Protein backbone atom coordinates (compact mmCIF):
# COMPACT_ATOMS: atom_id res chain seq x y z
CA UNK A 1 0.00 0.00 0.00
CA UNK A 2 1.16 3.52 -0.68
CA UNK A 3 1.82 5.76 2.29
CA UNK A 4 -0.89 8.44 2.25
CA UNK A 5 -0.38 12.13 1.84
CA UNK A 6 -0.79 13.81 5.24
CA UNK A 7 -3.23 16.27 3.67
CA UNK A 8 -5.73 13.45 3.19
CA UNK A 9 -8.87 13.66 5.31
CA UNK A 10 -8.65 11.33 8.35
CA UNK A 11 -12.23 10.09 7.93
CA UNK A 12 -11.61 8.92 4.36
CA UNK A 13 -8.37 7.22 5.43
CA UNK A 14 -10.14 5.13 8.08
CA UNK A 15 -12.67 3.76 5.58
CA UNK A 16 -12.10 0.30 4.08
CA UNK A 17 -10.77 0.39 0.52
CA UNK A 18 -9.90 -1.96 -2.35
CA UNK A 19 -6.40 -2.53 -1.01
CA UNK A 20 -7.86 -3.84 2.26
CA UNK A 21 -10.05 -6.27 0.32
CA UNK A 22 -7.09 -7.37 -1.84
CA UNK A 23 -4.96 -8.14 1.22
CA UNK A 24 -7.85 -10.06 2.80
CA UNK A 25 -8.49 -12.35 -0.18
CA UNK A 26 -4.79 -12.98 -0.78
CA UNK A 27 -4.60 -14.15 2.83
CA UNK A 28 -7.60 -16.46 2.32
CA UNK A 29 -6.08 -18.07 -0.78
CA UNK A 30 -2.65 -18.61 0.74
CA UNK A 31 -4.22 -20.17 3.87
CA UNK A 32 -6.29 -22.69 1.90
CA UNK A 33 -3.23 -23.83 -0.04
CA UNK A 34 -1.06 -24.01 3.06
CA UNK A 35 -3.33 -26.02 5.39
CA UNK A 36 -4.09 -28.66 2.75
CA UNK A 37 -0.38 -29.28 2.18
CA UNK A 38 0.95 -29.21 5.74
CA UNK A 39 -1.80 -30.65 7.98
CA UNK A 40 -0.40 -34.22 8.30
CA UNK A 41 2.99 -32.87 9.42
CA UNK A 42 1.28 -30.60 11.94
CA UNK A 43 -0.56 -33.58 13.40
CA UNK A 44 2.70 -35.48 13.92
CA UNK A 45 4.16 -32.49 15.77
CA UNK A 46 1.03 -32.22 17.94
CA UNK A 47 1.38 -35.84 19.03
CA UNK A 48 5.06 -35.30 19.86
CA UNK A 49 4.19 -32.35 22.10
CA UNK A 50 1.20 -34.02 23.74
CA UNK A 51 2.76 -37.44 24.37
CA UNK A 52 6.41 -36.33 24.72
CA UNK A 53 7.45 -38.93 22.11
CA UNK A 54 9.71 -39.01 19.06
CA UNK A 55 8.58 -38.27 15.51
CA UNK A 56 8.81 -41.98 14.70
CA UNK A 57 6.58 -42.79 17.67
CA UNK A 58 4.02 -40.19 16.56
CA UNK A 59 4.02 -41.59 13.03
CA UNK A 60 3.47 -45.11 14.39
CA UNK A 61 0.49 -43.85 16.42
CA UNK A 62 -1.10 -42.24 13.37
CA UNK A 63 -0.38 -45.29 11.21
CA UNK A 64 -2.25 -47.52 13.66
CA UNK A 65 -5.22 -45.14 13.60
CA UNK A 66 -5.33 -45.38 9.81
CA UNK A 67 -5.75 -42.88 6.94
CA UNK A 68 -9.42 -42.28 7.81
CA UNK A 69 -8.35 -40.35 10.92
CA UNK A 70 -5.30 -38.64 9.40
CA UNK A 71 -7.23 -35.51 8.46
CA UNK A 72 -9.49 -35.66 11.52
CA UNK A 73 -9.67 -32.17 12.99
CA UNK A 74 -8.62 -30.38 9.79
CA UNK A 75 -11.76 -28.23 9.52
CA UNK A 76 -10.94 -26.04 12.56
CA UNK A 77 -7.39 -25.17 11.40
CA UNK A 78 -8.68 -24.69 7.85
CA UNK A 79 -11.22 -22.17 9.11
CA UNK A 80 -8.88 -20.71 11.73
CA UNK A 81 -5.91 -20.35 9.39
CA UNK A 82 -8.07 -18.89 6.63
CA UNK A 83 -9.48 -16.28 8.99
CA UNK A 84 -6.19 -15.58 10.80
CA UNK A 85 -4.06 -15.16 7.67
CA UNK A 86 -6.65 -12.99 5.94
CA UNK A 87 -6.78 -10.80 9.06
CA UNK A 88 -3.02 -10.95 9.58
CA UNK A 89 -2.21 -9.53 6.15
CA UNK A 90 -5.16 -7.15 5.77
CA UNK A 91 -5.00 -5.70 9.31
CA UNK A 92 -1.22 -5.41 9.24
CA UNK A 93 -1.08 -3.59 5.90
CA UNK A 94 -4.16 -1.47 6.63
CA UNK A 95 -3.08 -0.49 10.15
CA UNK A 96 0.49 0.18 9.08
CA UNK A 97 -0.67 2.77 6.56
CA UNK A 98 -3.12 4.42 8.93
CA UNK A 99 -0.75 4.42 11.92
CA UNK A 100 1.99 5.99 9.83
CA UNK A 101 -0.48 8.72 8.91
CA UNK A 102 -0.99 9.39 12.64
CA UNK A 103 2.57 8.90 13.95
CA UNK A 104 4.76 9.76 10.96
CA UNK A 105 7.05 6.96 12.21
CA UNK A 106 7.40 3.93 9.92
CA UNK A 107 9.05 1.64 12.49
CA UNK A 108 6.49 2.31 15.23
CA UNK A 109 3.60 1.96 12.79
CA UNK A 110 4.89 -1.39 11.54
CA UNK A 111 5.52 -2.84 15.02
CA UNK A 112 2.15 -1.74 16.41
CA UNK A 113 0.29 -2.97 13.32
CA UNK A 114 1.99 -6.39 13.53
CA UNK A 115 1.16 -6.85 17.23
CA UNK A 116 -2.42 -5.64 16.79
CA UNK A 117 -2.98 -8.04 13.89
CA UNK A 118 -1.77 -10.90 16.08
CA UNK A 119 -4.04 -10.04 18.99
CA UNK A 120 -7.08 -9.76 16.71
CA UNK A 121 -6.33 -13.26 15.38
CA UNK A 122 -6.53 -14.55 18.96
CA UNK A 123 -10.26 -13.76 18.99
CA UNK A 124 -10.76 -16.81 16.77
CA UNK A 125 -8.86 -19.22 19.02
CA UNK A 126 -11.95 -21.43 19.72
CA UNK A 127 -11.16 -23.08 16.37
CA UNK A 128 -7.65 -23.83 17.61
CA UNK A 129 -9.10 -25.03 20.90
CA UNK A 130 -11.35 -27.57 19.19
CA UNK A 131 -8.52 -28.69 16.90
CA UNK A 132 -6.46 -29.57 20.00
CA UNK A 133 -9.27 -31.73 21.40
CA UNK A 134 -9.94 -33.49 18.09
CA UNK A 135 -6.26 -34.34 17.64
CA UNK A 136 -5.92 -35.76 21.16
CA UNK A 137 -6.49 -39.55 21.08
CA UNK A 138 -7.98 -39.42 24.57
CA UNK A 139 -11.02 -37.58 23.19
CA UNK A 140 -11.64 -39.66 20.05
CA UNK A 141 -14.72 -41.26 21.61
CA UNK A 142 -15.92 -38.05 23.26
CA UNK A 143 -15.85 -35.76 20.21
CA UNK A 144 -16.99 -37.03 16.81
CA UNK A 145 -16.41 -33.90 14.71
CA UNK A 146 -16.02 -30.12 14.85
CA UNK A 147 -19.72 -29.09 15.20
CA UNK A 148 -20.33 -31.71 17.89
CA UNK A 149 -17.23 -30.64 19.81
CA UNK A 150 -18.28 -26.99 19.75
CA UNK A 151 -21.81 -27.89 20.80
CA UNK A 152 -20.64 -30.00 23.74
CA UNK A 153 -18.10 -27.41 24.94
CA UNK A 154 -20.62 -24.58 24.86
CA UNK A 155 -23.46 -26.59 26.37
CA UNK A 156 -21.53 -28.22 29.21
CA UNK A 157 -18.73 -25.74 29.94
CA UNK A 158 -19.71 -22.37 28.45
CA UNK A 159 -18.02 -19.95 26.08
CA UNK A 160 -15.06 -19.32 28.40
CA UNK A 161 -13.89 -22.93 27.93
CA UNK A 162 -13.34 -22.18 24.24
CA UNK A 163 -10.76 -19.56 25.28
CA UNK A 164 -8.67 -21.77 27.57
CA UNK A 165 -5.02 -21.05 26.78
CA UNK A 166 -5.60 -17.50 25.52
CA UNK A 167 -2.49 -15.94 27.12
CA UNK A 168 0.17 -18.04 25.33
CA UNK A 169 -1.72 -17.56 22.05
CA UNK A 170 -1.66 -13.76 22.43
CA UNK A 171 2.06 -13.87 23.25
CA UNK A 172 2.75 -16.21 20.33
CA UNK A 173 0.66 -14.35 17.75
CA UNK A 174 1.59 -10.80 18.68
CA UNK A 175 5.33 -11.30 19.12
CA UNK A 176 5.76 -13.69 16.18
CA UNK A 177 3.95 -11.21 13.90
CA UNK A 178 6.39 -8.48 14.93
CA UNK A 179 9.31 -10.85 14.32
CA UNK A 180 7.99 -12.08 10.95
CA UNK A 181 7.01 -8.76 9.40
CA UNK A 182 10.12 -6.97 10.65
CA UNK A 183 12.43 -9.58 9.11
CA UNK A 184 10.35 -9.85 5.93
CA UNK A 185 10.38 -6.09 5.39
CA UNK A 186 14.18 -6.12 5.69
CA UNK A 187 14.55 -9.15 3.43
CA UNK A 188 12.34 -7.69 0.70
CA UNK A 189 14.90 -4.92 0.22
CA UNK A 190 17.52 -7.44 -0.87
CA UNK A 191 15.71 -10.15 -2.89
CA UNK A 192 15.63 -9.94 -6.67
CA UNK A 193 13.65 -7.10 -8.16
CA UNK A 194 11.63 -9.52 -10.34
CA UNK A 195 9.88 -10.71 -7.18
CA UNK A 196 10.10 -14.34 -8.32
CA UNK A 197 8.08 -17.11 -6.71
CA UNK A 198 11.27 -18.89 -5.61
CA UNK A 199 12.60 -15.76 -3.89
CA UNK A 200 9.25 -15.22 -2.14
CA UNK A 201 9.13 -18.87 -1.10
CA UNK A 202 12.61 -18.83 0.39
CA UNK A 203 12.03 -15.51 2.16
CA UNK A 204 8.85 -16.76 3.82
CA UNK A 205 10.32 -20.21 4.49
CA UNK A 206 13.48 -19.05 6.28
CA UNK A 207 11.80 -16.28 8.29
CA UNK A 208 8.77 -18.43 9.12
CA UNK A 209 10.95 -21.34 10.20
CA UNK A 210 13.06 -19.16 12.49
CA UNK A 211 10.04 -17.34 13.94
CA UNK A 212 8.19 -20.57 14.64
CA UNK A 213 11.23 -22.03 16.37
CA UNK A 214 11.78 -18.98 18.59
CA UNK A 215 8.19 -19.02 19.85
CA UNK A 216 7.73 -22.81 19.85
CA UNK A 217 7.50 -23.08 23.68
CA UNK A 218 4.30 -21.02 23.53
CA UNK A 219 2.69 -23.88 21.59
CA UNK A 220 3.84 -26.37 24.21
CA UNK A 221 2.23 -24.31 26.98
CA UNK A 222 -0.90 -23.76 24.91
CA UNK A 223 -1.38 -27.47 24.20
CA UNK A 224 -0.74 -28.32 27.86
CA UNK A 225 -3.50 -25.89 28.87
CA UNK A 226 -5.95 -26.92 26.15
CA UNK A 227 -5.60 -30.67 26.62
CA UNK A 228 -7.75 -30.25 29.75
CA UNK A 229 -11.50 -29.68 29.90
CA UNK A 230 -13.33 -28.09 32.80
CA UNK A 231 -11.99 -26.98 36.15
CA UNK A 232 -10.04 -23.86 37.00
CA UNK A 233 -8.09 -21.99 34.35
CA UNK A 234 -4.37 -22.30 35.01
CA UNK A 235 -2.19 -19.22 35.14
CA UNK A 236 0.46 -18.97 32.46
CA UNK A 237 3.37 -19.00 34.94
CA UNK A 238 1.94 -21.96 36.86
CA UNK A 239 1.51 -23.95 33.66
CA UNK A 240 5.10 -23.23 32.61
CA UNK A 241 6.28 -24.54 35.99
CA UNK A 242 4.12 -27.68 35.69
CA UNK A 243 5.50 -28.54 32.25
CA UNK A 244 9.04 -27.88 33.40
CA UNK A 245 8.69 -30.16 36.45
CA UNK A 246 6.78 -32.91 34.62
CA UNK A 247 9.48 -33.11 31.95
CA UNK A 248 12.47 -33.72 34.23
CA UNK A 249 13.20 -30.01 34.73
CA UNK A 250 14.85 -29.69 31.33
CA UNK A 251 14.46 -26.58 29.16
CA UNK A 252 14.94 -28.82 26.14
CA UNK A 253 11.62 -30.50 26.91
CA UNK A 254 9.88 -27.29 25.79
CA UNK A 255 11.31 -27.98 22.34
CA UNK A 256 10.05 -31.55 21.88
CA UNK A 257 9.10 -31.79 18.19
CA UNK A 258 10.83 -28.53 17.24
CA UNK A 259 12.86 -30.14 14.43
CA UNK A 260 9.79 -31.33 12.57
CA UNK A 261 8.04 -28.09 13.42
CA UNK A 262 10.84 -26.16 11.72
CA UNK A 263 10.43 -28.30 8.59
CA UNK A 264 6.66 -27.79 8.65
CA UNK A 265 7.00 -24.04 9.22
CA UNK A 266 9.70 -23.78 6.54
CA UNK A 267 7.37 -25.37 3.99
CA UNK A 268 4.23 -23.72 5.35
CA UNK A 269 5.48 -20.13 5.41
CA UNK A 270 7.27 -20.62 2.13
CA UNK A 271 3.96 -21.68 0.56
CA UNK A 272 2.08 -18.86 2.30
CA UNK A 273 4.50 -16.12 1.24
CA UNK A 274 4.87 -17.36 -2.34
CA UNK A 275 1.12 -17.90 -2.86
CA UNK A 276 0.34 -14.55 -1.17
CA UNK A 277 2.49 -12.59 -3.59
CA UNK A 278 1.36 -14.70 -6.57
CA UNK A 279 -2.28 -14.01 -5.71
CA UNK A 280 -1.48 -10.34 -5.12
CA UNK A 281 -0.13 -10.06 -8.67
CA UNK A 282 -3.34 -11.59 -10.02
CA UNK A 283 -5.64 -9.22 -8.11
GROMACS .gro file of C-alpha atoms in nm:
model
  283
    1UNK     CA    1   0.000   0.000   0.000
    2UNK     CA    2   0.116   0.352  -0.068
    3UNK     CA    3   0.182   0.576   0.229
    4UNK     CA    4  -0.089   0.844   0.225
    5UNK     CA    5  -0.038   1.213   0.184
    6UNK     CA    6  -0.079   1.381   0.524
    7UNK     CA    7  -0.323   1.627   0.367
    8UNK     CA    8  -0.573   1.345   0.319
    9UNK     CA    9  -0.887   1.366   0.531
   10UNK     CA   10  -0.865   1.133   0.835
   11UNK     CA   11  -1.223   1.009   0.793
   12UNK     CA   12  -1.161   0.892   0.436
   13UNK     CA   13  -0.837   0.722   0.543
   14UNK     CA   14  -1.014   0.513   0.808
   15UNK     CA   15  -1.267   0.376   0.558
   16UNK     CA   16  -1.210   0.030   0.408
   17UNK     CA   17  -1.077   0.039   0.052
   18UNK     CA   18  -0.990  -0.196  -0.235
   19UNK     CA   19  -0.640  -0.253  -0.101
   20UNK     CA   20  -0.786  -0.384   0.226
   21UNK     CA   21  -1.005  -0.627   0.032
   22UNK     CA   22  -0.709  -0.737  -0.184
   23UNK     CA   23  -0.496  -0.814   0.122
   24UNK     CA   24  -0.785  -1.006   0.280
   25UNK     CA   25  -0.849  -1.235  -0.018
   26UNK     CA   26  -0.479  -1.298  -0.078
   27UNK     CA   27  -0.460  -1.415   0.283
   28UNK     CA   28  -0.760  -1.646   0.232
   29UNK     CA   29  -0.608  -1.807  -0.078
   30UNK     CA   30  -0.265  -1.861   0.074
   31UNK     CA   31  -0.422  -2.017   0.387
   32UNK     CA   32  -0.629  -2.269   0.190
   33UNK     CA   33  -0.323  -2.383  -0.004
   34UNK     CA   34  -0.106  -2.401   0.306
   35UNK     CA   35  -0.333  -2.602   0.539
   36UNK     CA   36  -0.409  -2.866   0.275
   37UNK     CA   37  -0.038  -2.928   0.218
   38UNK     CA   38   0.095  -2.921   0.574
   39UNK     CA   39  -0.180  -3.065   0.798
   40UNK     CA   40  -0.040  -3.422   0.830
   41UNK     CA   41   0.299  -3.287   0.942
   42UNK     CA   42   0.128  -3.060   1.194
   43UNK     CA   43  -0.056  -3.358   1.340
   44UNK     CA   44   0.270  -3.548   1.392
   45UNK     CA   45   0.416  -3.249   1.577
   46UNK     CA   46   0.103  -3.222   1.794
   47UNK     CA   47   0.138  -3.584   1.903
   48UNK     CA   48   0.506  -3.530   1.986
   49UNK     CA   49   0.419  -3.235   2.210
   50UNK     CA   50   0.120  -3.402   2.374
   51UNK     CA   51   0.276  -3.744   2.437
   52UNK     CA   52   0.641  -3.633   2.472
   53UNK     CA   53   0.745  -3.893   2.211
   54UNK     CA   54   0.971  -3.901   1.906
   55UNK     CA   55   0.858  -3.827   1.551
   56UNK     CA   56   0.881  -4.198   1.470
   57UNK     CA   57   0.658  -4.279   1.767
   58UNK     CA   58   0.402  -4.019   1.656
   59UNK     CA   59   0.402  -4.159   1.303
   60UNK     CA   60   0.347  -4.511   1.439
   61UNK     CA   61   0.049  -4.385   1.642
   62UNK     CA   62  -0.110  -4.224   1.337
   63UNK     CA   63  -0.038  -4.529   1.121
   64UNK     CA   64  -0.225  -4.752   1.366
   65UNK     CA   65  -0.522  -4.514   1.360
   66UNK     CA   66  -0.533  -4.538   0.981
   67UNK     CA   67  -0.575  -4.288   0.694
   68UNK     CA   68  -0.942  -4.228   0.781
   69UNK     CA   69  -0.835  -4.035   1.092
   70UNK     CA   70  -0.530  -3.864   0.940
   71UNK     CA   71  -0.723  -3.551   0.846
   72UNK     CA   72  -0.949  -3.566   1.152
   73UNK     CA   73  -0.967  -3.217   1.299
   74UNK     CA   74  -0.862  -3.038   0.979
   75UNK     CA   75  -1.176  -2.823   0.952
   76UNK     CA   76  -1.094  -2.604   1.256
   77UNK     CA   77  -0.739  -2.517   1.140
   78UNK     CA   78  -0.868  -2.469   0.785
   79UNK     CA   79  -1.122  -2.217   0.911
   80UNK     CA   80  -0.888  -2.071   1.173
   81UNK     CA   81  -0.591  -2.035   0.939
   82UNK     CA   82  -0.807  -1.889   0.663
   83UNK     CA   83  -0.948  -1.628   0.899
   84UNK     CA   84  -0.619  -1.558   1.080
   85UNK     CA   85  -0.406  -1.516   0.767
   86UNK     CA   86  -0.665  -1.299   0.594
   87UNK     CA   87  -0.678  -1.080   0.906
   88UNK     CA   88  -0.302  -1.095   0.958
   89UNK     CA   89  -0.221  -0.953   0.615
   90UNK     CA   90  -0.516  -0.715   0.577
   91UNK     CA   91  -0.500  -0.570   0.931
   92UNK     CA   92  -0.122  -0.541   0.924
   93UNK     CA   93  -0.108  -0.359   0.590
   94UNK     CA   94  -0.416  -0.147   0.663
   95UNK     CA   95  -0.308  -0.049   1.015
   96UNK     CA   96   0.049   0.018   0.908
   97UNK     CA   97  -0.067   0.277   0.656
   98UNK     CA   98  -0.312   0.442   0.893
   99UNK     CA   99  -0.075   0.442   1.192
  100UNK     CA  100   0.199   0.599   0.983
  101UNK     CA  101  -0.048   0.872   0.891
  102UNK     CA  102  -0.099   0.939   1.264
  103UNK     CA  103   0.257   0.890   1.395
  104UNK     CA  104   0.476   0.976   1.096
  105UNK     CA  105   0.705   0.696   1.221
  106UNK     CA  106   0.740   0.393   0.992
  107UNK     CA  107   0.905   0.164   1.249
  108UNK     CA  108   0.649   0.231   1.523
  109UNK     CA  109   0.360   0.196   1.279
  110UNK     CA  110   0.489  -0.139   1.154
  111UNK     CA  111   0.552  -0.284   1.502
  112UNK     CA  112   0.215  -0.174   1.641
  113UNK     CA  113   0.029  -0.297   1.332
  114UNK     CA  114   0.199  -0.639   1.353
  115UNK     CA  115   0.116  -0.685   1.723
  116UNK     CA  116  -0.242  -0.564   1.679
  117UNK     CA  117  -0.298  -0.804   1.389
  118UNK     CA  118  -0.177  -1.090   1.608
  119UNK     CA  119  -0.404  -1.004   1.899
  120UNK     CA  120  -0.708  -0.976   1.671
  121UNK     CA  121  -0.633  -1.326   1.538
  122UNK     CA  122  -0.653  -1.455   1.896
  123UNK     CA  123  -1.026  -1.376   1.899
  124UNK     CA  124  -1.076  -1.681   1.677
  125UNK     CA  125  -0.886  -1.922   1.902
  126UNK     CA  126  -1.195  -2.143   1.972
  127UNK     CA  127  -1.116  -2.308   1.637
  128UNK     CA  128  -0.765  -2.383   1.761
  129UNK     CA  129  -0.910  -2.503   2.090
  130UNK     CA  130  -1.135  -2.757   1.919
  131UNK     CA  131  -0.852  -2.869   1.690
  132UNK     CA  132  -0.646  -2.957   2.000
  133UNK     CA  133  -0.927  -3.173   2.140
  134UNK     CA  134  -0.994  -3.349   1.809
  135UNK     CA  135  -0.626  -3.434   1.764
  136UNK     CA  136  -0.592  -3.576   2.116
  137UNK     CA  137  -0.649  -3.955   2.108
  138UNK     CA  138  -0.798  -3.942   2.457
  139UNK     CA  139  -1.102  -3.758   2.319
  140UNK     CA  140  -1.164  -3.966   2.005
  141UNK     CA  141  -1.472  -4.126   2.161
  142UNK     CA  142  -1.592  -3.805   2.326
  143UNK     CA  143  -1.585  -3.576   2.021
  144UNK     CA  144  -1.699  -3.703   1.681
  145UNK     CA  145  -1.641  -3.390   1.471
  146UNK     CA  146  -1.602  -3.012   1.485
  147UNK     CA  147  -1.972  -2.909   1.520
  148UNK     CA  148  -2.033  -3.171   1.789
  149UNK     CA  149  -1.723  -3.064   1.981
  150UNK     CA  150  -1.828  -2.699   1.975
  151UNK     CA  151  -2.181  -2.789   2.080
  152UNK     CA  152  -2.064  -3.000   2.374
  153UNK     CA  153  -1.810  -2.741   2.494
  154UNK     CA  154  -2.062  -2.458   2.486
  155UNK     CA  155  -2.346  -2.659   2.637
  156UNK     CA  156  -2.153  -2.822   2.921
  157UNK     CA  157  -1.873  -2.574   2.994
  158UNK     CA  158  -1.971  -2.237   2.845
  159UNK     CA  159  -1.802  -1.995   2.608
  160UNK     CA  160  -1.506  -1.932   2.840
  161UNK     CA  161  -1.389  -2.293   2.793
  162UNK     CA  162  -1.334  -2.218   2.424
  163UNK     CA  163  -1.076  -1.956   2.528
  164UNK     CA  164  -0.867  -2.177   2.757
  165UNK     CA  165  -0.502  -2.105   2.678
  166UNK     CA  166  -0.560  -1.750   2.552
  167UNK     CA  167  -0.249  -1.594   2.712
  168UNK     CA  168   0.017  -1.804   2.533
  169UNK     CA  169  -0.172  -1.756   2.205
  170UNK     CA  170  -0.166  -1.376   2.243
  171UNK     CA  171   0.206  -1.387   2.325
  172UNK     CA  172   0.275  -1.621   2.033
  173UNK     CA  173   0.066  -1.435   1.775
  174UNK     CA  174   0.159  -1.080   1.868
  175UNK     CA  175   0.533  -1.130   1.912
  176UNK     CA  176   0.576  -1.369   1.618
  177UNK     CA  177   0.395  -1.121   1.390
  178UNK     CA  178   0.639  -0.848   1.493
  179UNK     CA  179   0.931  -1.085   1.432
  180UNK     CA  180   0.799  -1.208   1.095
  181UNK     CA  181   0.701  -0.876   0.940
  182UNK     CA  182   1.012  -0.697   1.065
  183UNK     CA  183   1.243  -0.958   0.911
  184UNK     CA  184   1.035  -0.985   0.593
  185UNK     CA  185   1.038  -0.609   0.539
  186UNK     CA  186   1.418  -0.612   0.569
  187UNK     CA  187   1.455  -0.915   0.343
  188UNK     CA  188   1.234  -0.769   0.070
  189UNK     CA  189   1.490  -0.492   0.022
  190UNK     CA  190   1.752  -0.744  -0.087
  191UNK     CA  191   1.571  -1.015  -0.289
  192UNK     CA  192   1.563  -0.994  -0.667
  193UNK     CA  193   1.365  -0.710  -0.816
  194UNK     CA  194   1.163  -0.952  -1.034
  195UNK     CA  195   0.988  -1.071  -0.718
  196UNK     CA  196   1.010  -1.434  -0.832
  197UNK     CA  197   0.808  -1.711  -0.671
  198UNK     CA  198   1.127  -1.889  -0.561
  199UNK     CA  199   1.260  -1.576  -0.389
  200UNK     CA  200   0.925  -1.522  -0.214
  201UNK     CA  201   0.913  -1.887  -0.110
  202UNK     CA  202   1.261  -1.883   0.039
  203UNK     CA  203   1.203  -1.551   0.216
  204UNK     CA  204   0.885  -1.676   0.382
  205UNK     CA  205   1.032  -2.021   0.449
  206UNK     CA  206   1.348  -1.905   0.628
  207UNK     CA  207   1.180  -1.628   0.829
  208UNK     CA  208   0.877  -1.843   0.912
  209UNK     CA  209   1.095  -2.134   1.020
  210UNK     CA  210   1.306  -1.916   1.249
  211UNK     CA  211   1.004  -1.734   1.394
  212UNK     CA  212   0.819  -2.057   1.464
  213UNK     CA  213   1.123  -2.203   1.637
  214UNK     CA  214   1.178  -1.898   1.859
  215UNK     CA  215   0.819  -1.902   1.985
  216UNK     CA  216   0.773  -2.281   1.985
  217UNK     CA  217   0.750  -2.308   2.368
  218UNK     CA  218   0.430  -2.102   2.353
  219UNK     CA  219   0.269  -2.388   2.159
  220UNK     CA  220   0.384  -2.637   2.421
  221UNK     CA  221   0.223  -2.431   2.698
  222UNK     CA  222  -0.090  -2.376   2.491
  223UNK     CA  223  -0.138  -2.747   2.420
  224UNK     CA  224  -0.074  -2.832   2.786
  225UNK     CA  225  -0.350  -2.589   2.887
  226UNK     CA  226  -0.595  -2.692   2.615
  227UNK     CA  227  -0.560  -3.067   2.662
  228UNK     CA  228  -0.775  -3.025   2.975
  229UNK     CA  229  -1.150  -2.968   2.990
  230UNK     CA  230  -1.333  -2.809   3.280
  231UNK     CA  231  -1.199  -2.698   3.615
  232UNK     CA  232  -1.004  -2.386   3.700
  233UNK     CA  233  -0.809  -2.199   3.435
  234UNK     CA  234  -0.437  -2.230   3.501
  235UNK     CA  235  -0.219  -1.922   3.514
  236UNK     CA  236   0.046  -1.897   3.246
  237UNK     CA  237   0.337  -1.900   3.494
  238UNK     CA  238   0.194  -2.196   3.686
  239UNK     CA  239   0.151  -2.395   3.366
  240UNK     CA  240   0.510  -2.323   3.261
  241UNK     CA  241   0.628  -2.454   3.599
  242UNK     CA  242   0.412  -2.768   3.569
  243UNK     CA  243   0.550  -2.854   3.225
  244UNK     CA  244   0.904  -2.788   3.340
  245UNK     CA  245   0.869  -3.016   3.645
  246UNK     CA  246   0.678  -3.291   3.462
  247UNK     CA  247   0.948  -3.311   3.195
  248UNK     CA  248   1.247  -3.372   3.423
  249UNK     CA  249   1.320  -3.001   3.473
  250UNK     CA  250   1.485  -2.969   3.133
  251UNK     CA  251   1.446  -2.658   2.916
  252UNK     CA  252   1.494  -2.882   2.614
  253UNK     CA  253   1.162  -3.050   2.691
  254UNK     CA  254   0.988  -2.729   2.579
  255UNK     CA  255   1.131  -2.798   2.234
  256UNK     CA  256   1.005  -3.155   2.188
  257UNK     CA  257   0.910  -3.179   1.819
  258UNK     CA  258   1.083  -2.853   1.724
  259UNK     CA  259   1.286  -3.014   1.443
  260UNK     CA  260   0.979  -3.133   1.257
  261UNK     CA  261   0.804  -2.809   1.342
  262UNK     CA  262   1.084  -2.616   1.172
  263UNK     CA  263   1.043  -2.830   0.859
  264UNK     CA  264   0.666  -2.779   0.865
  265UNK     CA  265   0.700  -2.404   0.922
  266UNK     CA  266   0.970  -2.378   0.654
  267UNK     CA  267   0.737  -2.537   0.399
  268UNK     CA  268   0.423  -2.372   0.535
  269UNK     CA  269   0.548  -2.013   0.541
  270UNK     CA  270   0.727  -2.062   0.213
  271UNK     CA  271   0.396  -2.168   0.056
  272UNK     CA  272   0.208  -1.886   0.230
  273UNK     CA  273   0.450  -1.612   0.124
  274UNK     CA  274   0.487  -1.736  -0.234
  275UNK     CA  275   0.112  -1.790  -0.286
  276UNK     CA  276   0.034  -1.455  -0.117
  277UNK     CA  277   0.249  -1.259  -0.359
  278UNK     CA  278   0.136  -1.470  -0.657
  279UNK     CA  279  -0.228  -1.401  -0.571
  280UNK     CA  280  -0.148  -1.034  -0.512
  281UNK     CA  281  -0.013  -1.006  -0.867
  282UNK     CA  282  -0.334  -1.159  -1.002
  283UNK     CA  283  -0.564  -0.922  -0.811
   0.00000   0.00000   0.00000
